[in-house]
Amino acid sequence: MIKVENLRKRYGASTVVDDVTMTVERGRFAVIVGTSGSGKSTLLRMINRLVEPDAGRVLIDGKDTRDEPAHLLRRRIGYAIQGHGLFPHRTVAENIATVPHLLGWSEARIRPRIEELLHAFQLDPAGYAHKFPHQLSGGQQQRVGVARALAAEPAVLLMDEPFGALDPIIRGKAQDDLLAIQRRFGTTIVLVTHDMDEAFRLGDRVAVMSHGRMLQYDRPAALLTRPADPLVARMTGIADRALRLLSLTGAGELATPGAADGPEIPAAASLRDALSELLWRGASAGRVMREDGTVQGQLTIAAIIAHGKPA
Amino acid sequence: MSLRPANLLRAATLALLAGFLLWPQRFAPLFAPLTQYGAPPIYDQGDLLQLTLAHLATVCIAAVASTLVAVGLGIFVTRPSGAEFLPLSRALVNVGQTFPPVAVLAVAVPMVGFGEKPTLIALFAYGLLPIFENTMVGLQTCNRELLEAASGMGMSARQRLLGVELPIAMPLILEGVRLSLVINIGTATIGSTVAAKGLGEVIIAGLLSNNTAFILQGGLVTGLMAVLLYDAVGMLERRICKSAHPA
Ligand SMILES: Nc1ncnc2c1ncn2[C@@H]1O[C@H](COP(=O)(O)OP(=O)(O)O)[C@@H](O)[C@H]1O
Ligand SMILES: [Mg+2]
């Protein structure tokens, strides 16, 4: 669990992070979103002490982060940044082994860990372990960057616009992979982005920042239905907020059991995608299909519409 | 090593130099047309091989000293604690390069006497600049993202320097060493004016006795050594840095 308490950072006359408090429960995914220059990176970097705060403190699992030397703290916290920051003179395997080496793991422990991670990120160890970063595609480099951040099994992973350099299709895939990885390893993640869609897609909780202040830190749906500040409503999008709300719920959650007909809708699809599909087919209802191919139930446009307004 | 043209040329140059140094008299017919009144066509006032080795040794000792000092200084002024010494160090090193080596000799002889010492001092000062500048540029241009990643993963300042910054700056540093070496192979010939053992002796003997063959022999051996050394450091550089630089 990460507890950020009244953190503040000044550069010269400007307060870049202004009295920010937030808690990320163990195993949760928090996203910090805001415009460029709003202080997101500075806030994130105060968690692993790449930046030392002027006031306030950070607790990880109840321990003040200032209780140990900064570089030792950082070895326990994964850190991945935009453009991956892979070492060009080291192979993929050596890059991933960076923190385990710093921690003095034995080769016998490091090797299987590298293989496990490469498999988890869909990179065949035989083909990729001994490649150099410049021999990989942008998407592969980014995956190795995240694998490296996770190498020493950190309980906490900090990510600063990790997908910023990827094109939209690869980015979508990278986001899905990250969610799968998080579920698999149970990592607590804090991710910084300026992309609201990314924030809504990834975050259990989303923090909206502007000019160093945290305007609201809440579940994504609550940001839409109960914005704490007009700026939050503007930043999360007023014109398409109903659709955004629909995108937060899966079709499976709204399906009513029983007889069903109409076009097939995967249970994992969002209500937004389900609505789009029904509109496209000119149907007023569809069949929600489980992943194993069985029918879960009926989903009507009326039910979706009812879900698209704030409770 | 494959038999590519570059390797053949390399081997031929080395063979030529070695052949001349080991059996100089065999080359006498080649140089004879350059001499007059029956003067010796091949340098005969000392052993060419020994002079060459002494020359090489002087240059290498000076290069090791220049490299240690220049790289050390380059590292120091690119650390936060040394940043304020950057302009001063730059100025000093530049003086070392612009001050003519002959003048350094003139200043050094009264202090340390004749022989190898003043030559070493002159070569050391003259060789600092290329290595220092390249070390600094190499360290300064190290991608910020990379440094942040290194710190973010928990490397100490020292681990970051040794594990990331220096390896990435290495090609440029070696390039500086290479440049410095080649310049000094030539410059070292002036050491003979203050009685240091070296190929300058051959050239000076030629000048004094008006023997063009001697002058040419001193110049050629020096030149071939410079070419071979330049090539050797280049090979080392490519071997060390193969991975860091996309082919
Ligand atoms: N080391 C620094 N020195 C001075 N100003 C800084 C420094 N780091 C960040 N800033 C300033 O702080 C503000 C917030 O920066 P940052 O946290 O990087 O924002 P974001 O990640 O949201 O784009 C910016 O105006 C930036 O220029
Ligand atoms: Mg940023």
PDB file of C-alpha atoms in Angstrom, chain A residues 68-296:
ATOM      1  CA  GLU A  68      16.477   3.861   4.037  1.00  0.00           C
ATOM      2  CA  PRO A  69      18.960   5.192   1.456  1.00  0.00           C
ATOM      3  CA  ALA A  70      17.192   6.267  -1.733  1.00  0.00           C
ATOM      4  CA  HIS A  71      18.994   3.852  -4.043  1.00  0.00           C
ATOM      5  CA  LEU A  72      18.083   0.883  -1.844  1.00  0.00           C
ATOM      6  CA  LEU A  73      14.460   2.008  -1.758  1.00  0.00           C
ATOM      7  CA  ARG A  74      14.405   2.236  -5.549  1.00  0.00           C
ATOM      8  CA  ARG A  75      15.560  -1.358  -5.957  1.00  0.00           C
ATOM      9  CA  ARG A  76      12.311  -2.446  -4.306  1.00  0.00           C
ATOM     10  CA  ILE A  77      10.159  -0.257  -6.547  1.00  0.00           C
ATOM     11  CA  GLY A  78       9.746  -0.926 -10.260  1.00  0.00           C
ATOM     12  CA  TYR A  79      10.149   2.101 -12.503  1.00  0.00           C
ATOM     13  CA  ALA A  80       9.308   2.299 -16.203  1.00  0.00           C
ATOM     14  CA  ILE A  81       9.405   5.458 -18.288  1.00  0.00           C
ATOM     15  CA  GLN A  82       8.405   6.704 -21.693  1.00  0.00           C
ATOM     16  CA  GLY A  83      10.866   5.624 -24.362  1.00  0.00           C
ATOM     17  CA  HIS A  84      11.778   2.629 -22.131  1.00  0.00           C
ATOM     18  CA  GLY A  85      15.333   3.812 -21.205  1.00  0.00           C
ATOM     19  CA  LEU A  86      16.878   0.446 -22.098  1.00  0.00           C
ATOM     20  CA  PHE A  87      20.679   0.287 -21.900  1.00  0.00           C
ATOM     21  CA  PRO A  88      21.900   0.137 -25.502  1.00  0.00           C
ATOM     22  CA  HIS A  89      25.124  -1.678 -24.585  1.00  0.00           C
ATOM     23  CA  ARG A  90      23.385  -4.500 -22.777  1.00  0.00           C
ATOM     24  CA  THR A  91      21.354  -7.387 -24.162  1.00  0.00           C
ATOM     25  CA  VAL A  92      17.668  -7.859 -23.422  1.00  0.00           C
ATOM     26  CA  ALA A  93      18.525 -10.447 -20.772  1.00  0.00           C
ATOM     27  CA  GLU A  94      21.154  -8.192 -19.177  1.00  0.00           C
ATOM     28  CA  ASN A  95      18.759  -5.256 -19.188  1.00  0.00           C
ATOM     29  CA  ILE A  96      16.093  -7.288 -17.446  1.00  0.00           C
ATOM     30  CA  ALA A  97      18.643  -8.587 -14.934  1.00  0.00           C
ATOM     31  CA  THR A  98      19.676  -5.063 -13.898  1.00  0.00           C
ATOM     32  CA  VAL A  99      17.887  -4.846 -10.558  1.00  0.00           C
ATOM     33  CA  PRO A 100      18.303  -8.541  -9.628  1.00  0.00           C
ATOM     34  CA  HIS A 101      22.048  -8.010 -10.124  1.00  0.00           C
ATOM     35  CA  LEU A 102      21.996  -4.901  -7.972  1.00  0.00           C
ATOM     36  CA  LEU A 103      20.222  -6.937  -5.309  1.00  0.00           C
ATOM     37  CA  GLY A 104      22.843  -9.676  -5.554  1.00  0.00           C
ATOM     38  CA  TRP A 105      20.579 -12.462  -6.775  1.00  0.00           C
ATOM     39  CA  SER A 106      22.362 -15.634  -7.879  1.00  0.00           C
ATOM     40  CA  GLU A 107      22.518 -16.529 -11.574  1.00  0.00           C
ATOM     41  CA  ALA A 108      20.491 -19.630 -10.746  1.00  0.00           C
ATOM     42  CA  ARG A 109      17.672 -17.381  -9.578  1.00  0.00           C
ATOM     43  CA  ILE A 110      18.019 -14.713 -12.262  1.00  0.00           C
ATOM     44  CA  ARG A 111      17.944 -16.945 -15.316  1.00  0.00           C
ATOM     45  CA  PRO A 112      14.522 -18.545 -14.743  1.00  0.00           C
ATOM     46  CA  ARG A 113      13.111 -15.135 -13.788  1.00  0.00           C
ATOM     47  CA  ILE A 114      14.239 -13.645 -17.111  1.00  0.00           C
ATOM     48  CA  GLU A 115      12.647 -16.539 -18.962  1.00  0.00           C
ATOM     49  CA  GLU A 116       9.419 -16.207 -17.015  1.00  0.00           C
ATOM     50  CA  LEU A 117       9.194 -12.498 -17.801  1.00  0.00           C
ATOM     51  CA  LEU A 118      10.043 -12.893 -21.474  1.00  0.00           C
ATOM     52  CA  HIS A 119       7.300 -15.518 -21.742  1.00  0.00           C
ATOM     53  CA  ALA A 120       4.856 -13.286 -19.883  1.00  0.00           C
ATOM     54  CA  PHE A 121       5.551 -10.505 -22.385  1.00  0.00           C
ATOM     55  CA  GLN A 122       5.316 -12.866 -25.345  1.00  0.00           C
ATOM     56  CA  LEU A 123       8.976 -12.671 -26.280  1.00  0.00           C
ATOM     57  CA  ASP A 124      10.545 -16.061 -26.980  1.00  0.00           C
ATOM     58  CA  PRO A 125      13.639 -16.279 -24.713  1.00  0.00           C
ATOM     59  CA  ALA A 126      15.639 -18.249 -27.289  1.00  0.00           C
ATOM     60  CA  GLY A 127      15.059 -15.573 -29.900  1.00  0.00           C
ATOM     61  CA  TYR A 128      15.224 -12.411 -27.818  1.00  0.00           C
ATOM     62  CA  ALA A 129      17.315 -12.844 -24.671  1.00  0.00           C
ATOM     63  CA  HIS A 130      20.586 -12.115 -26.471  1.00  0.00           C
ATOM     64  CA  LYS A 131      19.376  -9.388 -28.788  1.00  0.00           C
ATOM     65  CA  PHE A 132      20.357  -5.777 -28.240  1.00  0.00           C
ATOM     66  CA  PRO A 133      17.647  -3.140 -27.785  1.00  0.00           C
ATOM     67  CA  HIS A 134      18.260  -1.578 -31.190  1.00  0.00           C
ATOM     68  CA  GLN A 135      17.379  -4.898 -32.790  1.00  0.00           C
ATOM     69  CA  LEU A 136      13.823  -4.772 -31.387  1.00  0.00           C
ATOM     70  CA  SER A 137      10.693  -2.969 -32.579  1.00  0.00           C
ATOM     71  CA  GLY A 138       9.322  -0.065 -30.528  1.00  0.00           C
ATOM     72  CA  GLY A 139       6.614  -2.249 -29.023  1.00  0.00           C
ATOM     73  CA  GLN A 140       9.100  -4.951 -28.073  1.00  0.00           C
ATOM     74  CA  GLN A 141      11.478  -2.422 -26.503  1.00  0.00           C
ATOM     75  CA  GLN A 142       8.624  -1.072 -24.435  1.00  0.00           C
ATOM     76  CA  ARG A 143       7.703  -4.574 -23.244  1.00  0.00           C
ATOM     77  CA  VAL A 144      11.298  -5.263 -22.264  1.00  0.00           C
ATOM     78  CA  GLY A 145      11.278  -1.944 -20.371  1.00  0.00           C
ATOM     79  CA  VAL A 146       8.276  -3.066 -18.325  1.00  0.00           C
ATOM     80  CA  ALA A 147       9.725  -6.567 -17.882  1.00  0.00           C
ATOM     81  CA  ARG A 148      12.915  -4.985 -16.548  1.00  0.00           C
ATOM     82  CA  ALA A 149      10.906  -2.882 -14.100  1.00  0.00           C
ATOM     83  CA  LEU A 150       9.200  -6.045 -12.808  1.00  0.00           C
ATOM     84  CA  ALA A 151      12.321  -8.215 -12.719  1.00  0.00           C
ATOM     85  CA  ALA A 152      12.982  -8.176  -8.983  1.00  0.00           C
ATOM     86  CA  GLU A 153       9.314  -8.828  -8.162  1.00  0.00           C
ATOM     87  CA  PRO A 154       8.638  -5.356  -6.786  1.00  0.00           C
ATOM     88  CA  ALA A 155       5.388  -4.971  -4.880  1.00  0.00           C
ATOM     89  CA  VAL A 156       5.071  -1.473  -6.337  1.00  0.00           C
ATOM     90  CA  LEU A 157       5.492  -0.390  -9.950  1.00  0.00           C
ATOM     91  CA  LEU A 158       5.698   3.260 -11.014  1.00  0.00           C
ATOM     92  CA  MET A 159       5.178   4.086 -14.674  1.00  0.00           C
ATOM     93  CA  ASP A 160       5.624   7.477 -16.332  1.00  0.00           C
ATOM     94  CA  GLU A 161       3.798   7.602 -19.670  1.00  0.00           C
ATOM     95  CA  PRO A 162       5.137   4.152 -20.493  1.00  0.00           C
ATOM     96  CA  PHE A 163       3.127   3.856 -23.694  1.00  0.00           C
ATOM     97  CA  GLY A 164       3.520   7.439 -24.877  1.00  0.00           C
ATOM     98  CA  ALA A 165       5.814   6.569 -27.756  1.00  0.00           C
ATOM     99  CA  LEU A 166       3.698   3.734 -29.159  1.00  0.00           C
ATOM    100  CA  ASP A 167       1.217   3.953 -32.022  1.00  0.00           C
ATOM    101  CA  PRO A 168      -2.458   3.503 -31.049  1.00  0.00           C
ATOM    102  CA  ILE A 169      -2.862  -0.159 -31.996  1.00  0.00           C
ATOM    103  CA  ILE A 170       0.289  -1.320 -30.235  1.00  0.00           C
ATOM    104  CA  ARG A 171      -0.590   0.898 -27.294  1.00  0.00           C
ATOM    105  CA  GLY A 172      -3.972  -0.818 -26.884  1.00  0.00           C
ATOM    106  CA  LYS A 173      -2.265  -4.192 -26.869  1.00  0.00           C
ATOM    107  CA  ALA A 174       0.351  -2.972 -24.374  1.00  0.00           C
ATOM    108  CA  GLN A 175      -2.403  -1.736 -22.046  1.00  0.00           C
ATOM    109  CA  ASP A 176      -4.188  -5.107 -22.179  1.00  0.00           C
ATOM    110  CA  ASP A 177      -0.905  -6.886 -21.484  1.00  0.00           C
ATOM    111  CA  LEU A 178      -0.199  -4.638 -18.530  1.00  0.00           C
ATOM    112  CA  LEU A 179      -3.606  -5.358 -16.992  1.00  0.00           C
ATOM    113  CA  ALA A 180      -3.018  -9.082 -17.449  1.00  0.00           C
ATOM    114  CA  ILE A 181       0.460  -8.818 -15.905  1.00  0.00           C
ATOM    115  CA  GLN A 182      -0.897  -6.853 -12.981  1.00  0.00           C
ATOM    116  CA  ARG A 183      -3.504  -9.506 -12.294  1.00  0.00           C
ATOM    117  CA  ARG A 184      -0.878 -12.219 -12.579  1.00  0.00           C
ATOM    118  CA  PHE A 185       1.731 -10.675 -10.256  1.00  0.00           C
ATOM    119  CA  GLY A 186      -0.623  -8.695  -8.010  1.00  0.00           C
ATOM    120  CA  THR A 187       1.538  -5.580  -8.378  1.00  0.00           C
ATOM    121  CA  THR A 188       0.421  -2.209  -7.006  1.00  0.00           C
ATOM    122  CA  ILE A 189       0.761   0.203  -9.925  1.00  0.00           C
ATOM    123  CA  VAL A 190       0.840   4.000 -10.148  1.00  0.00           C
ATOM    124  CA  LEU A 191       0.832   5.146 -13.769  1.00  0.00           C
ATOM    125  CA  VAL A 192       1.115   8.678 -15.104  1.00  0.00           C
ATOM    126  CA  THR A 193      -0.493   9.673 -18.395  1.00  0.00           C
ATOM    127  CA  HIS A 194      -1.929  12.704 -20.160  1.00  0.00           C
ATOM    128  CA  ASP A 195      -4.331  10.458 -22.077  1.00  0.00           C
ATOM    129  CA  MET A 196      -7.779  10.362 -20.443  1.00  0.00           C
ATOM    130  CA  ASP A 197      -8.804   7.267 -22.429  1.00  0.00           C
ATOM    131  CA  GLU A 198      -5.765   5.444 -21.093  1.00  0.00           C
ATOM    132  CA  ALA A 199      -6.604   6.583 -17.550  1.00  0.00           C
ATOM    133  CA  PHE A 200     -10.151   5.271 -17.801  1.00  0.00           C
ATOM    134  CA  ARG A 201      -9.059   2.051 -19.383  1.00  0.00           C
ATOM    135  CA  LEU A 202      -6.410   1.180 -16.811  1.00  0.00           C
ATOM    136  CA  GLY A 203      -7.259   2.825 -13.515  1.00  0.00           C
ATOM    137  CA  ASP A 204      -9.147   1.359 -10.568  1.00  0.00           C
ATOM    138  CA  ARG A 205      -8.756   4.877  -9.246  1.00  0.00           C
ATOM    139  CA  VAL A 206      -7.936   7.954 -11.284  1.00  0.00           C
ATOM    140  CA  ALA A 207      -6.326  11.111  -9.923  1.00  0.00           C
ATOM    141  CA  VAL A 208      -6.908  14.266 -11.936  1.00  0.00           C
ATOM    142  CA  MET A 209      -4.189  16.889 -11.585  1.00  0.00           C
ATOM    143  CA  SER A 210      -4.025  20.495 -12.648  1.00  0.00           C
ATOM    144  CA  HIS A 211      -1.365  23.056 -11.797  1.00  0.00           C
ATOM    145  CA  GLY A 212       0.133  20.902  -9.083  1.00  0.00           C
ATOM    146  CA  ARG A 213      -3.151  20.295  -7.269  1.00  0.00           C
ATOM    147  CA  MET A 214      -5.014  17.021  -7.188  1.00  0.00           C
ATOM    148  CA  LEU A 215      -8.558  17.995  -8.114  1.00  0.00           C
ATOM    149  CA  GLN A 216     -10.117  14.594  -7.516  1.00  0.00           C
ATOM    150  CA  TYR A 217      -9.010  11.042  -6.810  1.00  0.00           C
ATOM    151  CA  ASP A 218     -11.811   8.610  -7.320  1.00  0.00           C
ATOM    152  CA  ARG A 219     -13.229   5.637  -9.175  1.00  0.00           C
ATOM    153  CA  PRO A 220     -13.488   6.427 -12.899  1.00  0.00           C
ATOM    154  CA  ALA A 221     -17.310   6.331 -12.880  1.00  0.00           C
ATOM    155  CA  ALA A 222     -17.403   8.797  -9.983  1.00  0.00           C
ATOM    156  CA  LEU A 223     -15.249  11.264 -11.911  1.00  0.00           C
ATOM    157  CA  LEU A 224     -17.993  11.290 -14.539  1.00  0.00           C
ATOM    158  CA  THR A 225     -21.056  11.204 -12.355  1.00  0.00           C
ATOM    159  CA  ARG A 226     -19.831  13.339  -9.435  1.00  0.00           C
ATOM    160  CA  PRO A 227     -17.012  15.582 -10.618  1.00  0.00           C
ATOM    161  CA  ALA A 228     -15.558  17.486  -7.675  1.00  0.00           C
ATOM    162  CA  ASP A 229     -14.592  20.436  -9.808  1.00  0.00           C
ATOM    163  CA  PRO A 230     -15.846  21.875 -13.122  1.00  0.00           C
ATOM    164  CA  LEU A 231     -12.337  21.345 -14.468  1.00  0.00           C
ATOM    165  CA  VAL A 232     -12.617  17.614 -13.799  1.00  0.00           C
ATOM    166  CA  ALA A 233     -15.825  17.486 -15.829  1.00  0.00           C
ATOM    167  CA  ARG A 234     -14.145  19.422 -18.636  1.00  0.00           C
ATOM    168  CA  MET A 235     -11.061  17.227 -18.624  1.00  0.00           C
ATOM    169  CA  THR A 236     -12.958  13.931 -18.548  1.00  0.00           C
ATOM    170  CA  GLY A 237     -15.084  15.192 -21.442  1.00  0.00           C
ATOM    171  CA  ILE A 238     -18.611  16.567 -21.203  1.00  0.00           C
ATOM    172  CA  ALA A 239     -19.854  15.785 -24.710  1.00  0.00           C
ATOM    173  CA  ASP A 240     -19.089  12.077 -24.559  1.00  0.00           C
ATOM    174  CA  ARG A 241     -19.361  11.443 -20.830  1.00  0.00           C
ATOM    175  CA  ALA A 242     -22.343   9.074 -21.240  1.00  0.00           C
ATOM    176  CA  LEU A 243     -20.389   6.928 -23.676  1.00  0.00           C
ATOM    177  CA  ARG A 244     -17.361   7.038 -21.419  1.00  0.00           C
ATOM    178  CA  LEU A 245     -19.518   5.839 -18.529  1.00  0.00           C
ATOM    179  CA  LEU A 246     -20.761   2.963 -20.695  1.00  0.00           C
ATOM    180  CA  SER A 247     -17.197   2.049 -21.542  1.00  0.00           C
ATOM    181  CA  LEU A 248     -16.563   1.305 -17.849  1.00  0.00           C
ATOM    182  CA  THR A 249     -19.102  -1.531 -17.618  1.00  0.00           C
ATOM    183  CA  GLY A 250     -18.902  -4.928 -19.327  1.00  0.00           C
ATOM    184  CA  ALA A 251     -21.793  -6.345 -21.350  1.00  0.00           C
ATOM    185  CA  GLY A 252     -21.758  -9.434 -19.147  1.00  0.00           C
ATOM    186  CA  GLU A 253     -22.625  -7.388 -16.065  1.00  0.00           C
ATOM    187  CA  LEU A 254     -25.889  -6.141 -17.596  1.00  0.00           C
ATOM    188  CA  ALA A 255     -27.047  -9.303 -19.378  1.00  0.00           C
ATOM    189  CA  THR A 256     -30.387 -10.684 -18.202  1.00  0.00           C
ATOM    190  CA  PRO A 257     -30.581 -14.479 -18.125  1.00  0.00           C
ATOM    191  CA  GLY A 258     -33.042 -16.341 -20.293  1.00  0.00           C
ATOM    192  CA  ALA A 259     -33.967 -16.598 -23.931  1.00  0.00           C
ATOM    193  CA  ALA A 260     -31.935 -14.329 -26.185  1.00  0.00           C
ATOM    194  CA  ASP A 261     -31.604 -13.459 -29.826  1.00  0.00           C
ATOM    195  CA  GLY A 262     -30.032 -10.770 -32.010  1.00  0.00           C
ATOM    196  CA  PRO A 263     -26.379 -10.225 -32.862  1.00  0.00           C
ATOM    197  CA  GLU A 264     -23.700 -11.834 -30.691  1.00  0.00           C
ATOM    198  CA  ILE A 265     -21.901  -9.628 -28.166  1.00  0.00           C
ATOM    199  CA  PRO A 266     -18.842 -10.893 -26.232  1.00  0.00           C
ATOM    200  CA  ALA A 267     -19.438 -10.717 -22.461  1.00  0.00           C
ATOM    201  CA  ALA A 268     -16.083  -8.967 -22.072  1.00  0.00           C
ATOM    202  CA  ALA A 269     -17.063  -6.142 -24.477  1.00  0.00           C
ATOM    203  CA  SER A 270     -17.924  -2.805 -22.879  1.00  0.00           C
ATOM    204  CA  LEU A 271     -21.470  -1.441 -22.992  1.00  0.00           C
ATOM    205  CA  ARG A 272     -20.159   1.247 -25.288  1.00  0.00           C
ATOM    206  CA  ASP A 273     -18.965  -1.315 -27.805  1.00  0.00           C
ATOM    207  CA  ALA A 274     -22.169  -3.321 -27.345  1.00  0.00           C
ATOM    208  CA  LEU A 275     -24.287  -0.236 -28.075  1.00  0.00           C
ATOM    209  CA  SER A 276     -22.230   0.531 -31.144  1.00  0.00           C
ATOM    210  CA  GLU A 277     -22.649  -3.020 -32.394  1.00  0.00           C
ATOM    211  CA  LEU A 278     -26.444  -2.979 -31.872  1.00  0.00           C
ATOM    212  CA  LEU A 279     -26.790   0.395 -33.603  1.00  0.00           C
ATOM    213  CA  TRP A 280     -24.706  -0.882 -36.482  1.00  0.00           C
ATOM    214  CA  ARG A 281     -26.895  -4.007 -36.840  1.00  0.00           C
ATOM    215  CA  GLY A 282     -30.121  -2.072 -36.408  1.00  0.00           C
ATOM    216  CA  ALA A 283     -31.072  -4.448 -33.579  1.00  0.00           C
ATOM    217  CA  SER A 284     -32.716  -3.526 -30.287  1.00  0.00           C
ATOM    218  CA  ALA A 285     -31.138  -6.414 -28.385  1.00  0.00           C
ATOM    219  CA  GLY A 286     -28.283  -8.863 -28.642  1.00  0.00           C
ATOM    220  CA  ARG A 287     -27.058 -12.201 -27.266  1.00  0.00           C
ATOM    221  CA  VAL A 288     -24.260 -11.913 -24.761  1.00  0.00           C
ATOM    222  CA  MET A 289     -21.764 -14.730 -25.350  1.00  0.00           C
ATOM    223  CA  ARG A 290     -19.333 -16.084 -22.782  1.00  0.00           C
ATOM    224  CA  GLU A 291     -15.780 -16.734 -23.834  1.00  0.00           C
ATOM    225  CA  ASP A 292     -16.471 -20.489 -24.002  1.00  0.00           C
ATOM    226  CA  GLY A 293     -19.180 -19.893 -26.642  1.00  0.00           C
ATOM    227  CA  THR A 294     -22.230 -20.391 -24.425  1.00  0.00           C
ATOM    228  CA  VAL A 295     -25.007 -17.807 -24.216  1.00  0.00           C
ATOM    229  CA  GLN A 296     -25.023 -15.764 -21.030  1.00  0.00           C
TER     230      GLN A 296
END
